[in-house]
mmCIF file of C-alpha atoms in Angstrom:
data_model
loop_
_atom_site.group_PDB
_atom_site.id
_atom_site.type_symbol
_atom_site.label_atom_id
_atom_site.label_comp_id
_atom_site.label_asym_id
_atom_site.label_seq_id
_atom_site.Cartn_x
_atom_site.Cartn_y
_atom_site.Cartn_z
ATOM 1 C CA MET A 60 16.435 25.202 -18.005
ATOM 2 C CA GLN A 61 16.141 23.341 -21.310
ATOM 3 C CA TYR A 62 19.860 22.548 -21.213
ATOM 4 C CA PHE A 63 19.504 20.628 -17.949
ATOM 5 C CA MET A 64 16.276 18.945 -19.027
ATOM 6 C CA LYS A 65 18.135 17.657 -22.100
ATOM 7 C CA LEU A 66 20.701 16.091 -19.777
ATOM 8 C CA ALA A 67 17.855 14.482 -17.780
ATOM 9 C CA ILE A 68 16.430 13.152 -21.053
ATOM 10 C CA ALA A 69 19.857 11.644 -21.828
ATOM 11 C CA GLU A 70 19.701 9.842 -18.447
ATOM 12 C CA ALA A 71 16.216 8.569 -19.331
ATOM 13 C CA GLN A 72 17.559 7.256 -22.649
ATOM 14 C CA LYS A 73 20.382 5.450 -20.856
ATOM 15 C CA ALA A 74 17.780 3.857 -18.539
ATOM 16 C CA ALA A 75 15.774 2.679 -21.567
ATOM 17 C CA ALA A 76 18.924 1.187 -23.113
ATOM 18 C CA ARG A 77 19.360 -1.055 -20.062
ATOM 19 C CA GLY A 78 15.661 -2.022 -20.075
ATOM 20 C CA SER A 79 14.551 0.263 -17.239
ATOM 21 C CA VAL A 80 11.597 2.640 -17.379
ATOM 22 C CA PRO A 81 13.085 5.728 -19.064
ATOM 23 C CA ILE A 82 12.973 8.425 -16.427
ATOM 24 C CA GLY A 83 15.975 10.625 -15.697
ATOM 25 C CA ALA A 84 16.732 13.165 -12.972
ATOM 26 C CA LEU A 85 19.474 15.550 -12.001
ATOM 27 C CA VAL A 86 20.373 17.843 -9.133
ATOM 28 C CA VAL A 87 21.792 21.245 -10.010
ATOM 29 C CA ARG A 88 23.320 24.013 -7.886
ATOM 30 C CA ASN A 89 24.285 27.444 -9.229
ATOM 31 C CA ARG A 90 24.016 26.144 -12.781
ATOM 32 C CA SER A 91 26.445 23.313 -12.000
ATOM 33 C CA LEU A 92 25.481 19.685 -12.300
ATOM 34 C CA ILE A 93 25.807 17.961 -8.909
ATOM 35 C CA SER A 94 24.381 14.517 -9.710
ATOM 36 C CA SER A 95 22.421 12.613 -12.329
ATOM 37 C CA ALA A 96 20.611 9.274 -12.403
ATOM 38 C CA GLY A 97 18.139 7.157 -14.272
ATOM 39 C CA ASN A 98 15.585 4.674 -12.989
ATOM 40 C CA GLU A 99 17.256 1.476 -11.661
ATOM 41 C CA VAL A 100 14.318 -0.311 -9.952
ATOM 42 C CA VAL A 101 14.507 -3.616 -11.780
ATOM 43 C CA LYS A 102 18.257 -3.718 -12.359
ATOM 44 C CA ASN A 103 19.081 -2.984 -8.708
ATOM 45 C CA HIS A 104 16.219 -5.009 -7.167
ATOM 46 C CA ASP A 105 15.251 -1.788 -5.398
ATOM 47 C CA PRO A 106 11.675 -0.443 -5.493
ATOM 48 C CA THR A 107 12.958 2.913 -4.170
ATOM 49 C CA ALA A 108 15.494 3.356 -6.995
ATOM 50 C CA HIS A 109 13.508 5.978 -8.894
ATOM 51 C CA ALA A 110 15.666 8.487 -10.780
ATOM 52 C CA GLU A 111 14.866 11.310 -8.316
ATOM 53 C CA ILE A 112 15.746 9.246 -5.212
ATOM 54 C CA LEU A 113 19.058 8.178 -6.732
ATOM 55 C CA ALA A 114 19.933 11.713 -7.869
ATOM 56 C CA ILE A 115 19.074 13.131 -4.413
ATOM 57 C CA ARG A 116 21.070 10.446 -2.605
ATOM 58 C CA LYS A 117 24.109 11.048 -4.806
ATOM 59 C CA ALA A 118 23.879 14.839 -4.452
ATOM 60 C CA CYS A 119 23.514 14.671 -0.640
ATOM 61 C CA SER A 120 26.398 12.241 -0.415
ATOM 62 C CA SER A 121 28.639 14.463 -2.522
ATOM 63 C CA LEU A 122 27.595 17.654 -0.662
ATOM 64 C CA LYS A 123 27.790 15.830 2.711
ATOM 65 C CA SER A 124 24.396 17.068 3.903
ATOM 66 C CA HIS A 125 20.869 15.692 4.097
ATOM 67 C CA ILE A 126 19.574 19.238 3.451
ATOM 68 C CA ILE A 127 20.340 20.692 0.002
ATOM 69 C CA ASP A 128 18.142 23.781 -0.001
ATOM 70 C CA ASP A 129 20.323 25.656 -2.489
ATOM 71 C CA CYS A 130 19.761 22.953 -5.115
ATOM 72 C CA ASP A 131 17.161 22.381 -7.813
ATOM 73 C CA ILE A 132 16.021 19.073 -9.299
ATOM 74 C CA TYR A 133 15.174 18.291 -12.922
ATOM 75 C CA VAL A 134 13.149 15.199 -13.743
ATOM 76 C CA THR A 135 11.616 14.020 -17.003
ATOM 77 C CA LEU A 136 8.279 12.981 -15.412
ATOM 78 C CA ALA A 137 6.190 14.508 -12.611
ATOM 79 C CA PRO A 138 7.327 12.788 -9.387
ATOM 80 C CA CYS A 139 5.423 10.045 -7.576
ATOM 81 C CA PRO A 140 4.509 10.691 -3.902
ATOM 82 C CA MET A 141 7.638 8.862 -2.661
ATOM 83 C CA CYS A 142 9.895 11.125 -4.721
ATOM 84 C CA ALA A 143 7.855 14.251 -3.993
ATOM 85 C CA LYS A 144 8.263 13.680 -0.255
ATOM 86 C CA ALA A 145 11.992 12.965 -0.701
ATOM 87 C CA ILE A 146 12.367 16.271 -2.597
ATOM 88 C CA SER A 147 10.588 17.984 0.285
ATOM 89 C CA LEU A 148 12.696 16.230 2.963
ATOM 90 C CA ALA A 149 15.892 17.323 1.184
ATOM 91 C CA ARG A 150 14.375 20.858 1.077
ATOM 92 C CA ILE A 151 15.172 21.201 -2.602
ATOM 93 C CA ARG A 152 14.375 24.719 -3.738
ATOM 94 C CA ARG A 153 12.856 24.179 -7.145
ATOM 95 C CA LEU A 154 11.425 21.229 -9.091
ATOM 96 C CA TYR A 155 11.486 21.299 -12.884
ATOM 97 C CA PHE A 156 9.695 18.424 -14.556
ATOM 98 C CA GLY A 157 8.962 17.435 -18.140
ATOM 99 C CA ALA A 158 5.925 15.247 -18.754
ATOM 100 C CA TYR A 159 2.788 15.404 -16.631
ATOM 101 C CA ASP A 160 1.558 12.076 -15.291
ATOM 102 C CA ALA A 161 -1.982 11.682 -16.569
ATOM 103 C CA GLU A 162 -2.680 8.661 -14.368
ATOM 104 C CA ARG A 163 -1.596 10.220 -11.131
ATOM 105 C CA GLY A 164 -2.682 13.814 -11.677
ATOM 106 C CA ALA A 165 -1.189 16.399 -9.358
ATOM 107 C CA GLU A 166 -1.050 14.422 -6.104
ATOM 108 C CA PHE A 167 2.595 15.434 -5.653
ATOM 109 C CA ARG A 168 1.746 19.105 -5.201
ATOM 110 C CA MET A 169 0.480 18.884 -1.634
ATOM 111 C CA LEU A 170 3.658 17.020 -0.627
ATOM 112 C CA LEU A 171 5.752 19.959 -1.841
ATOM 113 C CA PRO A 172 4.250 22.985 -0.100
ATOM 114 C CA LYS A 173 7.525 24.956 -0.008
ATOM 115 C CA THR A 174 9.030 23.981 -3.354
ATOM 116 C CA GLN A 175 8.683 26.088 -6.458
ATOM 117 C CA ILE A 176 7.364 23.823 -9.239
ATOM 118 C CA ILE A 177 7.804 24.347 -12.974
ATOM 119 C CA GLY A 178 6.116 21.636 -15.059
ATOM 120 C CA GLY A 179 6.047 20.928 -18.775
ATOM 121 C CA VAL A 180 9.725 21.633 -19.566
ATOM 122 C CA LEU A 181 10.414 19.888 -22.908
ATOM 123 C CA GLU A 182 7.184 18.054 -22.186
ATOM 124 C CA ILE A 183 6.757 16.431 -25.608
ATOM 125 C CA GLN A 184 10.281 14.972 -25.717
ATOM 126 C CA CYS A 185 9.987 13.672 -22.146
ATOM 127 C CA MET A 186 6.632 12.068 -22.873
ATOM 128 C CA LYS A 187 7.752 10.494 -26.154
ATOM 129 C CA ILE A 188 10.605 8.537 -24.554
ATOM 130 C CA LEU A 189 8.101 6.911 -22.211
ATOM 131 C CA GLN A 190 5.549 6.289 -24.957
ATOM 132 C CA ASN A 191 8.158 4.690 -27.230
ATOM 133 C CA PHE A 192 9.419 2.493 -24.409
ATOM 134 C CA PHE A 193 5.977 1.170 -23.506
ATOM 135 C CA SER A 194 4.763 0.787 -27.100
ATOM 136 C CA GLU A 195 7.862 -1.291 -27.939
ATOM 137 C CA ARG A 196 7.153 -3.516 -24.956
ATOM 138 C CA ARG A 197 3.546 -4.035 -25.937
ATOM 139 C CA THR A 198 4.356 -5.336 -29.423
ATOM 140 C CA MET B 110 3.369 -9.431 16.279
ATOM 141 C CA GLN B 111 4.657 -7.967 19.565
ATOM 142 C CA TYR B 112 7.850 -10.009 19.229
ATOM 143 C CA PHE B 113 8.754 -8.330 15.943
ATOM 144 C CA MET B 114 7.717 -4.895 17.167
ATOM 145 C CA LYS B 115 10.110 -5.352 20.083
ATOM 146 C CA LEU B 116 12.908 -5.992 17.578
ATOM 147 C CA ALA B 117 11.894 -2.818 15.713
ATOM 148 C CA ILE B 118 12.022 -0.939 19.028
ATOM 149 C CA ALA B 119 15.546 -2.285 19.571
ATOM 150 C CA GLU B 120 16.503 -0.820 16.164
ATOM 151 C CA ALA B 121 14.990 2.514 17.225
ATOM 152 C CA GLN B 122 17.049 2.432 20.419
ATOM 153 C CA LYS B 123 20.216 1.762 18.431
ATOM 154 C CA ALA B 124 19.366 4.779 16.234
ATOM 155 C CA ALA B 125 18.946 6.955 19.341
ATOM 156 C CA ALA B 126 22.317 5.766 20.658
ATOM 157 C CA ARG B 127 24.013 7.134 17.523
ATOM 158 C CA GLY B 128 22.084 10.422 17.735
ATOM 159 C CA SER B 129 19.519 9.642 15.037
ATOM 160 C CA VAL B 130 15.762 10.026 15.409
ATOM 161 C CA PRO B 131 14.737 6.732 17.074
ATOM 162 C CA ILE B 132 12.606 4.966 14.521
ATOM 163 C CA GLY B 133 13.139 1.310 13.663
ATOM 164 C CA ALA B 134 11.732 -0.962 10.962
ATOM 165 C CA LEU B 135 11.947 -4.563 9.889
ATOM 166 C CA VAL B 136 10.800 -6.748 7.033
ATOM 167 C CA VAL B 137 9.459 -10.198 7.901
ATOM 168 C CA ARG B 138 8.480 -13.173 5.764
ATOM 169 C CA ASN B 139 6.841 -16.332 7.122
ATOM 170 C CA ARG B 140 7.753 -15.297 10.661
ATOM 171 C CA SER B 141 11.418 -14.981 9.661
ATOM 172 C CA LEU B 142 13.306 -11.725 9.930
ATOM 173 C CA ILE B 143 14.553 -10.663 6.480
ATOM 174 C CA SER B 144 16.011 -7.225 7.289
ATOM 175 C CA SER B 145 16.114 -4.559 9.966
ATOM 176 C CA ALA B 146 17.189 -0.923 10.077
ATOM 177 C CA GLY B 147 17.035 2.281 12.050
ATOM 178 C CA ASN B 148 16.901 5.872 10.854
ATOM 179 C CA GLU B 149 20.264 7.013 9.359
ATOM 180 C CA VAL B 150 19.332 10.367 7.779
ATOM 181 C CA VAL B 151 21.896 12.562 9.515
ATOM 182 C CA LYS B 152 24.665 9.982 9.876
ATOM 183 C CA ASN B 153 24.518 8.971 6.195
ATOM 184 C CA HIS B 154 23.806 12.468 4.775
ATOM 185 C CA ASP B 155 20.756 10.886 3.152
ATOM 186 C CA PRO B 156 17.275 12.442 3.480
ATOM 187 C CA THR B 157 15.762 9.196 2.157
ATOM 188 C CA ALA B 158 17.409 7.017 4.847
ATOM 189 C CA HIS B 159 14.265 6.505 6.902
ATOM 190 C CA ALA B 160 14.136 3.164 8.711
ATOM 191 C CA GLU B 161 11.447 1.783 6.375
ATOM 192 C CA ILE B 162 13.334 2.704 3.177
ATOM 193 C CA LEU B 163 16.535 1.099 4.469
ATOM 194 C CA ALA B 164 14.725 -2.056 5.637
ATOM 195 C CA ILE B 165 12.911 -2.377 2.282
ATOM 196 C CA ARG B 166 16.113 -1.822 0.293
ATOM 197 C CA LYS B 167 17.973 -4.440 2.332
ATOM 198 C CA ALA B 168 15.125 -6.961 2.077
ATOM 199 C CA CYS B 169 14.767 -6.500 -1.701
ATOM 200 C CA SER B 170 18.510 -6.789 -2.164
ATOM 201 C CA SER B 171 18.653 -9.986 -0.138
ATOM 202 C CA LEU B 172 15.574 -11.485 -1.852
ATOM 203 C CA LYS B 173 16.799 -10.226 -5.279
ATOM 204 C CA SER B 174 13.436 -8.707 -6.230
ATOM 205 C CA HIS B 175 11.880 -5.241 -6.248
ATOM 206 C CA ILE B 176 8.519 -6.871 -5.460
ATOM 207 C CA ILE B 177 8.240 -8.525 -2.034
ATOM 208 C CA ASP B 178 4.515 -9.183 -1.805
ATOM 209 C CA ASP B 179 4.886 -12.101 0.576
ATOM 210 C CA CYS B 180 6.539 -9.848 3.173
ATOM 211 C CA ASP B 181 5.247 -7.686 6.014
ATOM 212 C CA ILE B 182 6.864 -4.573 7.473
ATOM 213 C CA TYR B 183 7.021 -3.516 11.131
ATOM 214 C CA VAL B 184 7.807 0.092 11.989
ATOM 215 C CA THR B 185 7.751 1.924 15.300
ATOM 216 C CA LEU B 186 6.022 5.051 13.875
ATOM 217 C CA ALA B 187 3.300 5.508 11.249
ATOM 218 C CA PRO B 188 5.123 6.005 7.924
ATOM 219 C CA CYS B 189 5.599 9.350 6.162
ATOM 220 C CA PRO B 190 4.292 9.614 2.562
ATOM 221 C CA MET B 191 7.707 8.745 1.099
ATOM 222 C CA CYS B 192 7.837 5.500 3.065
ATOM 223 C CA ALA B 193 4.153 4.729 2.546
ATOM 224 C CA LYS B 194 4.628 4.937 -1.216
ATOM 225 C CA ALA B 195 7.798 2.809 -1.006
ATOM 226 C CA ILE B 196 5.850 0.140 0.935
ATOM 227 C CA SER B 197 3.208 0.254 -1.790
ATOM 228 C CA LEU B 198 5.781 0.095 -4.633
ATOM 229 C CA ALA B 199 7.375 -2.987 -3.018
ATOM 230 C CA ARG B 200 3.821 -4.429 -2.736
ATOM 231 C CA ILE B 201 4.376 -5.331 0.893
ATOM 232 C CA ARG B 202 1.406 -7.291 2.162
ATOM 233 C CA ARG B 203 0.891 -5.914 5.641
ATOM 234 C CA LEU B 204 2.085 -2.868 7.588
ATOM 235 C CA TYR B 205 2.300 -3.049 11.375
ATOM 236 C CA PHE B 206 3.154 0.218 13.082
ATOM 237 C CA GLY B 207 3.529 1.344 16.679
ATOM 238 C CA ALA B 208 2.951 5.026 17.418
ATOM 239 C CA TYR B 209 0.508 7.172 15.484
ATOM 240 C CA ASP B 210 1.913 10.422 14.147
ATOM 241 C CA ALA B 211 -0.228 13.175 15.638
ATOM 242 C CA GLU B 212 1.260 15.866 13.403
ATOM 243 C CA ARG B 213 0.741 14.075 10.147
ATOM 244 C CA GLY B 214 -2.522 12.304 10.814
ATOM 245 C CA ALA B 215 -3.421 9.461 8.484
ATOM 246 C CA GLU B 216 -2.129 10.836 5.176
ATOM 247 C CA PHE B 217 -0.306 7.551 4.545
ATOM 248 C CA ARG B 218 -3.520 5.564 4.218
ATOM 249 C CA MET B 219 -4.461 6.709 0.739
ATOM 250 C CA LEU B 220 -0.964 5.801 -0.499
ATOM 251 C CA LEU B 221 -1.484 2.215 0.652
ATOM 252 C CA PRO B 222 -4.773 1.155 -0.927
ATOM 253 C CA LYS B 223 -3.837 -2.535 -1.164
ATOM 254 C CA THR B 224 -1.896 -2.990 2.063
ATOM 255 C CA GLN B 225 -3.447 -4.323 5.246
ATOM 256 C CA ILE B 226 -2.623 -1.846 8.029
ATOM 257 C CA ILE B 227 -2.460 -2.622 11.738
ATOM 258 C CA GLY B 228 -1.637 0.438 13.866
ATOM 259 C CA GLY B 229 -0.944 0.899 17.577
ATOM 260 C CA VAL B 230 1.209 -2.217 18.143
ATOM 261 C CA LEU B 231 3.130 -1.538 21.396
ATOM 262 C CA GLU B 232 2.095 2.052 20.814
ATOM 263 C CA ILE B 233 3.130 3.431 24.224
ATOM 264 C CA GLN B 234 6.667 1.997 24.084
ATOM 265 C CA CYS B 235 7.152 3.204 20.505
ATOM 266 C CA MET B 236 5.954 6.693 21.406
ATOM 267 C CA LYS B 237 8.043 6.939 24.582
ATOM 268 C CA ILE B 238 11.353 6.363 22.766
ATOM 269 C CA LEU B 239 10.581 9.325 20.528
ATOM 270 C CA GLN B 240 9.369 11.510 23.404
ATOM 271 C CA ASN B 241 12.486 10.747 25.480
ATOM 272 C CA PHE B 242 14.760 11.498 22.530
ATOM 273 C CA PHE B 243 13.203 14.874 21.811
ATOM 274 C CA SER B 244 12.833 15.923 25.477
ATOM 275 C CA GLU B 245 16.531 15.208 26.073
ATOM 276 C CA ARG B 246 17.437 17.346 23.074
ATOM 277 C CA ARG B 247 15.320 20.248 24.264
ATOM 278 C CA THR B 248 17.005 20.580 27.672
#
């Protein structure tokens, strides 16, 4: 669990390095990495290019199915409602996330009635990447 | 308003013709069509390929911005939470939709606090395409 979250953190760090909000996500099946992505909203001119959406799209493309119910997703931050619904539409089995989103609270939960959710995985590390990114931008 | 919804209906009909759920969407700026799309979930192996997401992605790509707050979106069916949040993230000014979604109710409204929403545009036509599609599949 921590192994895969560390890989998601590495994706978040790559996003930060290119000036994007540092959030990373990956899709995993049977302990194998299927896809990974970091936030690309600004770089790609795409408001839907959150890490989760990109990781899900890549995984579905590589598995040739819009349903990936034997897969799990790891993401460094609790998903927004767009991503939560996408996780639900793809019927992903389990969501592991790192940092909780204090601003949004738990609004994603009701969009994921059938998904097992494990929050707070490497929470401090996941949160710190975001805090560092935004504090550097403020100065 | 009805002119653009008719174009969205044409996109829905094209989706039906390729076996996809007949929902169409378009992005409009200053009465000019910027992008149009129909549902491609099954064809593209992409659970996020709802008509709205595809239309927003195309519009943002063509306008080279992830914020398109001078644009409106037309869609034949009230958006799901994923699409509602995407409309909000793109800061689209106004949402016109055709059919109401009886199953989902109005859960999209709270995800669009800043967007003007006009529902029921050519509602009957928008609903009938969906009804015909699903009744043909049932027999």
